[in-house]
Amino acid sequence: MTDKTGWWRSAAIYQVYIRSFADGNGDGVGDLAGVRARLDHLADLGIDAIWFTPWYPSPMDDGGYDVADFRDIEPLFGTLAEAEELIAEAHARDIRVIIDIVPNHCSDEHRWFQAALDAGPGSPERQRFWFRPGRGPDGSEPPNNWKSRFGGSAWTRVPDGEWYLHLYSSRQPDFNWDNPEIRTEFEDVLRFWFDRGVDGFRIDVADGLVKDPHLPDVDDGDETPFSDQEGLHEIYRSWRKIADSYGGERVLVGEMWLPDMSRAARYLRRDELHSAFNFDFLVCPWDAARFRDVVTRTLRAHDEVGAPAAWVLSNHDVTRHVTRYGREGDTGFSFANRLHELPVDRERGTRRARAAALLTLALPGGLYVYQGEELGLWEVLDIPDELRQDPVFARTRGADPGRDGCRVPIPWSGDEPPFGFGSGGAWLPQPASWRDYTAEAEAADPASMLSLYRDGLRIRRSLPAGSLEWLSLGEEVLAFRIGTGFTFALNFSAAPVPLPAGEVLLASGPVDGELPTDTAVWLRS
Ligand code: GLC
């Protein structure tokens, strides 16, 4: 593999949600054999790295984010030996491999949680988690008023009367990071996978590990005692030392949904994490001024700590952006408000998604592509309730449809479901109209989303580096120059605007002397 210094500063990283990517053994669930068979799709796409969502043994209460063993592979997905082969095969194609690590919690089937249940109140086994007596005369009230991010209380009572904390589902008990044993354990897990060749980790709920040990009640919406606690920084400094002790620039990427970008940037100081997802960009409504603002703030906050920005439009937790951008009005995304009922103009959403793709690919820094985004897939809104698997759906009693709609298995080829996903169906139903959106169909069409991503990723490699300078082409046109010789423009207004000067390198839609609505262009200027 090429040892390009600072590869992660500008990397295009493709997110593989394994159970929905490709099914190699015909059981209807994606697996490592499926990924291995489709590595050429990723090589042809032109990405630099893959991020795999959790591949560990798991009862799959939360799609694998409930980990039962941090040092093995989920049997539905394959074996440890296959994972090692997959890493080697990716490396042979010059593709790096990042895996998810889930340090905030584990599965209730993890041996440590089982031991904690068996050992009873006051035991050292319970000190690995947050067990507490309840409130009220008979302890039947939870220890505090924290809410699970999946709905309902963040506490569940066990038969001996104690309660345990879970910021997510009741099958995901939170670890107690004040216990040194947890720290040692995760440092060892990092080494286990670095030794097997992984190039980095995406850290799940990176802002949540450390809790205020007093576990105070909070006002609605306040996450202070369990998010962005100062004690996190020393954890990531020790992780960084471990990453740096390996050759080949191993990286740490944080998942942090923090309200204040300058707080998030503190985790990107030189001896902490390498990068973090830019969720402010993901949630930004379709509006030139809002995008200009978020890009400016992002670049400033990252420059201050010398870290690259990491642009992201979609992932396995959010409504797919073709659908988000296809909605009328100021529809920035928020977890609490999935807007499933709002009508979607898919044609407009797709036009905007194409323009947004060229924007993310042009901005300084790295970017993420969520599987299926390169095919222009949309959120599947009509999954029958009985097939929904996301615990968010059950914990909110259906008030929130949950995240299954962005996790529908990928269409690869053919005219009918499961569209080459595997030989045995697909664990969530795919829309019949995806026949026109298979990787095979799109590869043959120069006007497809896939062709746009391939061209964009290829041309991006030869774009000049440098800092971004805004151009004023009107309030509703987002335009900038990078270095000398490259101009980007995206027209958010309802009417066409004149095309800036230069030779068109790539455009998200037809441009002919003018730049139409919701269209982006790259120019050599
Ligand atoms: C992160 C993951 C999400 C998961 C949650 C709990 O937000 O991206 O999918 O449900 O953490 O692990």
XYZ file of C-alpha atoms and ligand atoms in Angstrom:
537
model
C 0.000 0.000 0.000
C 1.240 3.500 -0.726
C 2.389 5.186 2.430
C 1.065 8.634 1.642
C 1.777 11.021 4.474
C -1.336 12.528 5.941
C -3.586 10.331 3.774
C -6.459 10.882 6.193
C -6.370 14.653 5.714
C -8.058 14.427 2.329
C -9.337 10.856 2.236
C -12.647 9.844 0.668
C -13.961 7.205 3.064
C -16.794 4.871 2.109
C -19.093 3.643 4.852
C -20.102 0.006 4.642
C -23.088 -1.002 6.769
C -22.260 -4.673 6.474
C -25.643 -6.308 6.868
C -27.062 -4.238 4.013
C -24.109 -4.141 1.628
C -23.873 -7.548 -0.067
C -24.854 -11.047 0.982
C -22.336 -13.745 0.098
C -24.035 -16.798 1.636
C -27.665 -16.301 0.629
C -29.183 -15.868 4.103
C -30.603 -12.442 3.275
C -28.102 -10.591 5.470
C -24.956 -8.900 4.170
C -21.621 -10.356 5.240
C -17.857 -10.228 4.762
C -17.954 -12.645 1.828
C -20.342 -10.197 0.149
C -18.007 -7.278 0.791
C -15.042 -9.220 -0.566
C -16.949 -9.988 -3.749
C -17.760 -6.296 -4.212
C -14.394 -4.734 -3.434
C -13.905 -3.933 -7.092
C -16.972 -1.678 -7.026
C -15.219 0.349 -4.332
C -11.881 0.332 -6.128
C -13.592 1.511 -9.341
C -15.422 4.194 -7.411
C -12.066 5.605 -6.378
C -12.308 5.795 -2.600
C -9.302 5.764 -0.256
C -10.695 3.840 2.694
C -13.657 1.850 3.946
C -15.269 2.339 7.325
C -17.060 -0.794 8.487
C -19.874 -0.385 10.997
C -19.527 -2.894 13.884
C -18.687 -6.402 12.771
C -18.440 -7.952 16.217
C -20.575 -10.762 17.659
C -23.863 -9.155 18.611
C -27.478 -10.050 19.295
C -28.223 -7.238 16.782
C -30.600 -5.345 19.013
C -29.082 -2.151 17.583
C -27.649 -3.395 14.289
C -24.378 -4.492 15.900
C -23.856 -1.407 18.077
C -24.622 -3.803 20.909
C -21.314 -5.660 21.037
C -21.043 -8.992 22.859
C -17.318 -9.551 22.179
C -14.923 -6.869 20.980
C -12.322 -9.347 19.719
C -14.219 -11.485 17.243
C -16.503 -11.334 14.193
C -20.294 -11.775 14.213
C -20.970 -15.306 12.886
C -23.696 -13.966 10.556
C -20.945 -11.871 8.928
C -18.116 -14.410 8.854
C -14.975 -15.255 10.786
C -11.918 -13.489 12.121
C -9.819 -15.203 9.452
C -12.114 -13.788 6.757
C -11.831 -10.317 8.261
C -8.061 -10.580 8.066
C -8.272 -11.667 4.448
C -10.635 -8.817 3.692
C -8.205 -6.315 5.221
C -5.396 -7.727 3.089
C -7.539 -7.671 -0.074
C -8.516 -4.059 0.527
C -4.893 -3.118 1.122
C -3.912 -4.828 -2.113
C -6.270 -2.382 -3.863
C -4.784 0.586 -2.025
C -7.892 0.889 0.141
C -7.448 1.410 3.861
C -9.738 -0.127 6.472
C -11.315 1.679 9.408
C -13.522 -0.208 11.849
C -16.074 0.944 14.356
C -15.281 0.735 18.046
C -18.120 1.057 20.535
C -16.609 2.080 23.869
C -19.626 3.712 25.510
C -21.559 0.505 26.047
C -21.747 -3.179 25.230
C -24.473 -5.733 24.700
C -26.353 -7.140 27.673
C -24.961 -10.463 26.416
C -21.343 -9.332 26.922
C -19.681 -11.596 29.514
C -18.933 -8.610 31.769
C -22.568 -7.560 31.951
C -23.661 -11.129 32.564
C -21.063 -11.360 35.353
C -22.350 -8.086 36.800
C -25.902 -9.428 36.905
C -24.745 -12.629 38.608
C -22.433 -10.951 41.112
C -25.057 -8.678 42.630
C -25.060 -5.228 44.283
C -21.781 -3.813 45.586
C -19.615 -6.257 43.625
C -16.553 -5.254 41.580
C -18.352 -6.719 38.550
C -21.067 -4.069 38.896
C -18.402 -1.342 39.082
C -17.760 -1.820 35.370
C -21.217 -0.366 34.674
C -23.484 2.208 36.285
C -25.596 0.247 38.740
C -27.508 2.289 41.322
C -30.389 1.811 43.756
C -33.643 3.403 42.676
C -35.380 6.389 44.207
C -38.563 6.427 46.211
C -39.363 4.444 49.371
C -39.180 1.093 47.593
C -36.562 2.108 45.028
C -39.056 1.741 42.227
C -38.188 5.085 40.630
C -35.117 5.339 38.342
C -31.976 6.859 39.976
C -32.321 10.054 37.909
C -34.359 11.561 35.083
C -31.992 10.871 32.183
C -33.679 9.806 28.963
C -32.442 7.148 26.568
C -31.510 8.631 23.183
C -33.752 5.936 21.721
C -36.747 7.037 23.817
C -37.951 6.182 27.330
C -35.901 6.185 30.534
C -32.123 5.638 30.460
C -32.450 3.183 33.363
C -33.665 -0.404 33.589
C -34.253 -2.310 36.810
C -32.821 -5.782 37.395
C -34.528 -8.459 39.550
C -32.474 -7.708 42.697
C -33.836 -4.142 42.669
C -30.832 -2.178 41.327
C -31.004 -0.134 38.146
C -28.406 0.172 35.379
C -27.779 3.073 33.028
C -28.146 2.822 29.253
C -28.062 5.939 27.096
C -29.354 3.800 24.207
C -31.476 0.635 24.330
C -31.902 -1.371 27.528
C -29.787 -4.033 25.853
C -26.816 -1.599 25.697
C -25.549 -1.022 29.260
C -23.135 1.935 29.589
C -19.594 1.225 30.769
C -18.215 3.084 33.764
C -15.102 4.781 32.395
C -14.035 5.853 35.889
C -13.063 2.219 36.353
C -9.436 1.714 35.170
C -10.283 -1.794 34.039
C -12.448 -0.371 31.245
C -9.610 1.840 30.062
C -7.124 -1.028 29.983
C -9.611 -3.249 28.220
C -10.231 -0.815 25.371
C -6.554 -0.028 24.940
C -6.045 -3.723 24.501
C -8.933 -3.950 22.015
C -7.338 -1.168 19.946
C -4.068 -3.103 19.847
C -5.866 -6.341 18.980
C -7.206 -4.810 15.755
C -4.189 -2.649 14.929
C -2.172 -5.881 15.120
C -4.549 -7.316 12.519
C -3.844 -4.475 10.130
C -6.735 -2.063 10.531
C -5.833 1.502 9.668
C -8.047 3.189 12.194
C -11.177 3.391 14.273
C -14.409 5.297 14.044
C -15.301 5.908 17.666
C -18.989 5.467 18.398
C -20.559 8.058 20.744
C -17.091 9.515 21.244
C -18.484 12.372 23.344
C -20.332 10.159 25.798
C -17.939 7.814 27.610
C -17.323 9.908 30.722
C -20.234 10.686 33.037
C -20.548 13.102 35.907
C -20.319 10.510 38.731
C -22.985 12.324 40.728
C -25.475 11.470 37.981
C -27.483 14.677 38.557
C -30.966 15.200 37.174
C -31.046 17.309 34.007
C -33.418 19.789 32.439
C -35.011 18.617 29.239
C -32.449 18.492 26.432
C -29.445 19.121 28.685
C -26.742 16.504 28.108
C -23.990 18.126 30.185
C -23.458 15.260 32.683
C -23.051 12.649 29.943
C -21.644 14.454 26.938
C -18.401 16.351 26.283
C -17.029 15.836 29.796
C -13.470 17.141 30.235
C -12.172 13.705 31.271
C -12.574 12.394 27.729
C -9.499 14.188 26.462
C -7.044 12.136 28.481
C -8.657 8.937 27.182
C -8.127 10.019 23.592
C -4.586 11.167 24.314
C -3.760 7.676 25.473
C -5.487 6.178 22.402
C -3.515 8.508 20.159
C -0.259 7.277 21.675
C -1.278 3.728 20.840
C -2.251 4.647 17.267
C 1.015 6.529 16.785
C 3.040 3.589 18.082
C 2.028 1.685 14.913
C 3.428 2.502 11.473
C 1.412 3.615 8.476
C -0.559 6.465 10.046
C -3.385 4.769 11.925
C -6.262 7.125 12.593
C -8.978 7.873 15.141
C -12.247 9.414 13.977
C -14.830 10.658 16.464
C -18.594 10.470 16.200
C -19.741 13.486 18.176
C -23.058 15.273 17.816
C -22.073 18.392 19.764
C -24.024 21.643 19.527
C -20.864 23.776 19.479
C -18.282 23.132 16.763
C -15.463 24.794 18.664
C -16.037 22.283 21.493
C -15.848 19.421 18.979
C -12.621 20.834 17.541
C -10.938 20.519 20.956
C -10.936 16.755 20.419
C -8.884 17.294 17.257
C -5.869 18.836 18.914
C -2.641 17.297 17.703
C -2.341 14.679 20.425
C -6.011 13.575 20.359
C -8.272 12.384 17.512
C -7.381 12.837 13.843
C -10.812 13.899 12.687
C -14.534 13.980 13.457
C -17.662 13.927 11.346
C -19.013 17.343 10.493
C -22.665 16.912 11.407
C -23.415 20.647 11.204
C -22.855 20.266 7.475
C -25.054 17.174 7.315
C -27.990 18.886 9.019
C -27.692 22.157 7.091
C -30.918 23.081 5.268
C -30.749 23.796 1.516
C -29.803 27.451 1.642
C -26.728 29.246 0.280
C -26.186 31.511 3.294
C -26.510 28.607 5.739
C -24.004 26.519 3.780
C -21.597 29.464 3.522
C -21.840 29.904 7.262
C -21.300 26.266 8.151
C -18.348 25.899 5.773
C -16.743 29.069 7.137
C -17.209 28.020 10.750
C -15.950 24.522 10.030
C -12.780 25.625 8.308
C -12.049 28.190 11.009
C -12.567 25.780 13.905
C -10.454 23.085 12.252
C -7.681 25.465 11.205
C -7.308 26.563 14.806
C -6.285 23.059 15.827
C -4.556 22.064 12.585
C -7.091 19.335 11.778
C -8.788 18.603 8.445
C -12.550 18.951 8.095
C -14.530 15.772 7.322
C -17.647 16.446 5.215
C -20.586 14.097 5.426
C -24.075 14.105 3.896
C -25.511 10.780 5.051
C -24.914 7.780 7.266
C -26.783 4.808 8.721
C -28.506 6.993 11.347
C -30.061 9.750 9.256
C -32.697 10.120 6.565
C -30.975 9.715 3.186
C -30.191 13.119 1.718
C -32.019 12.630 -1.605
C -35.129 12.505 0.561
C -34.116 15.322 2.917
C -33.317 17.675 0.058
C -36.527 16.670 -1.702
C -38.641 18.249 1.020
C -40.048 21.737 0.896
C -38.749 24.522 3.112
C -36.183 24.701 5.877
C -35.842 20.979 6.537
C -32.504 20.626 8.226
C -32.190 17.207 9.780
C -32.612 16.451 13.436
C -32.812 13.088 15.159
C -35.868 14.055 17.107
C -37.785 15.001 14.030
C -37.596 12.554 11.171
C -40.364 14.238 9.137
C -41.497 11.019 7.521
C -44.910 12.435 6.682
C -43.656 15.423 4.664
C -44.022 15.004 0.901
C -40.852 14.422 -1.086
C -40.062 15.727 -4.552
C -37.497 13.089 -5.402
C -36.438 14.682 -8.650
C -35.540 17.880 -6.890
C -33.916 15.924 -4.038
C -31.754 14.076 -6.550
C -30.766 17.264 -8.359
C -29.722 18.785 -5.054
C -27.964 15.602 -3.935
C -25.889 15.709 -7.121
C -24.936 19.318 -6.466
C -24.174 18.562 -2.809
C -21.928 15.671 -3.871
C -19.817 18.030 -5.962
C -19.707 20.445 -3.037
C -18.406 17.849 -0.551
C -15.926 16.554 -3.096
C -14.581 20.064 -3.712
C -14.244 21.319 -0.139
C -10.824 21.189 1.546
C -10.471 18.141 3.813
C -11.810 14.606 3.755
C -15.272 13.235 3.127
C -17.526 10.268 3.765
C -19.758 8.457 1.302
C -22.490 6.289 2.815
C -23.181 3.108 0.848
C -25.900 3.667 -1.729
C -25.444 7.431 -1.771
C -23.290 6.932 -4.878
C -26.344 5.289 -6.495
C -28.654 8.126 -5.500
C -30.748 5.900 -3.245
C -33.471 7.506 -1.188
C -35.015 6.789 2.206
C -37.486 3.911 2.026
C -40.483 5.339 3.858
C -43.002 2.523 3.505
C -41.335 -0.350 5.341
C -44.157 -2.319 7.009
C -44.119 -1.809 10.785
C -43.715 -5.505 11.491
C -40.453 -5.564 9.548
C -38.909 -2.558 11.275
C -35.914 -3.561 13.388
C -34.478 -0.326 14.744
C -35.084 -0.171 18.526
C -35.965 3.518 18.062
C -39.265 2.448 16.487
C -40.257 0.210 19.410
C -38.927 2.473 22.186
C -40.893 5.461 20.872
C -43.938 3.218 20.291
C -43.805 4.055 16.613
C -43.758 7.839 17.085
C -40.342 7.794 15.398
C -40.184 5.350 12.455
C -36.495 4.824 13.192
C -33.528 4.340 10.905
C -34.403 1.246 8.883
C -35.325 3.349 5.845
C -31.690 4.275 5.185
C -30.484 0.705 5.805
C -32.292 -1.116 3.026
C -29.986 -3.587 1.199
C -28.068 -2.239 -1.795
C -29.297 -3.035 -5.325
C -26.423 -4.390 -7.409
C -27.911 -5.795 -10.594
C -30.946 -7.247 -12.326
C -34.594 -6.276 -12.637
C -36.178 -7.475 -9.461
C -35.510 -7.714 -5.720
C -33.109 -8.568 -4.207
C -31.285 -6.993 -7.171
C -28.125 -9.069 -6.823
C -27.814 -8.300 -3.099
C -27.647 -12.059 -2.576
C -29.354 -15.253 -3.596
C -31.708 -15.444 -0.624
C -33.752 -12.261 -0.496
C -33.030 -9.176 1.551
C -33.711 -8.564 5.250
C -35.589 -5.347 4.440
C -37.725 -4.975 1.300
C -36.253 -2.978 -1.584
C -38.478 -0.757 -3.761
C -39.209 -2.246 -7.204
C -38.107 1.056 -8.762
C -34.553 0.365 -7.655
C -34.221 -1.661 -10.853
C -33.064 1.586 -12.456
C -30.666 2.335 -9.607
C -28.553 -0.805 -9.478
C -24.785 -0.444 -9.609
C -24.885 -2.374 -12.888
C -27.464 -0.101 -14.524
C -25.753 3.064 -13.340
C -22.269 1.958 -14.391
C -23.550 1.867 -17.967
C -25.058 5.368 -17.811
C -22.755 8.399 -18.013
C -25.523 10.594 -16.573
C -26.048 8.453 -13.452
C -25.204 9.358 -9.881
C -22.588 6.594 -9.906
C -20.840 8.135 -12.906
C -20.906 11.527 -11.187
C -19.262 10.122 -8.046
C -16.671 8.207 -10.065
C -15.791 11.256 -12.146
C -15.793 13.499 -9.096
C -13.570 11.217 -7.052
C -11.161 10.850 -9.956
C -10.912 14.512 -10.916
C -10.715 15.519 -7.248
C -7.303 13.866 -7.013
C -5.823 16.389 -9.398
C -7.521 19.511 -8.039
C -5.173 22.135 -6.614
C -4.716 22.190 -2.856
C -4.933 25.435 -0.981
C -7.213 27.546 1.075
C -10.748 28.434 0.195
C -11.602 31.955 -0.922
C -15.261 32.936 -1.268
C -16.397 34.517 -4.506
C -19.378 36.844 -4.618
C -21.670 35.764 -7.404
C -24.822 36.839 -5.586
C -26.496 35.963 -2.294
C -27.929 32.706 -3.531
C -24.862 31.351 -5.270
C -22.307 29.495 -3.208
C -19.013 30.039 -4.970
C -15.372 29.753 -4.037
C -11.928 29.396 -5.462
C -9.298 27.010 -4.167
C -5.655 27.783 -4.778
C -5.177 29.119 -8.245
C -7.004 27.457 -11.054
C -10.124 25.928 -9.483
C -13.573 27.484 -9.126
C -16.677 25.943 -7.588
C -20.201 27.360 -7.932
C -23.618 26.086 -6.814
C -26.772 27.983 -7.697
C -29.380 27.831 -4.920
C -31.633 30.454 -6.515
C -34.823 29.724 -8.441
C -33.455 31.152 -11.694
C -30.348 30.359 -13.745
C -27.258 32.546 -13.234
C -24.402 33.192 -15.659
C -21.751 30.470 -15.631
C -18.494 31.721 -14.087
C -15.525 31.899 -16.453
C -13.380 28.853 -17.033
C -13.319 25.416 -18.573
C -15.998 23.090 -17.182
C -14.358 20.098 -15.509
C -17.528 18.555 -14.157
C -21.123 19.611 -13.547
C -23.948 18.062 -11.564
C -26.427 18.709 -14.399
C -26.557 20.278 -17.854
C -24.816 23.657 -18.031
C -24.869 25.664 -21.200
C -23.562 29.151 -20.727
C -25.572 29.410 -17.537
C -25.790 27.617 -14.227
C -29.346 26.332 -13.628
C -31.129 26.078 -10.267
C -29.723 23.505 -7.828
C -26.761 22.809 -10.084
C -23.064 22.799 -9.182
C -20.069 23.145 -11.447
C -16.317 22.668 -11.214
C -14.246 24.935 -13.422
C -10.599 25.231 -14.298
C -10.162 28.972 -14.165
C -24.094 5.856 17.203
C -24.344 4.970 16.011
C -25.760 4.502 16.055
C -25.969 3.706 17.328
C -25.574 4.519 18.556
C -25.445 3.660 19.771
O -24.825 7.029 17.161
O -24.006 5.632 14.832
O -26.107 3.728 14.939
O -27.300 3.328 17.437
O -24.329 5.143 18.387
O -24.337 2.811 19.668
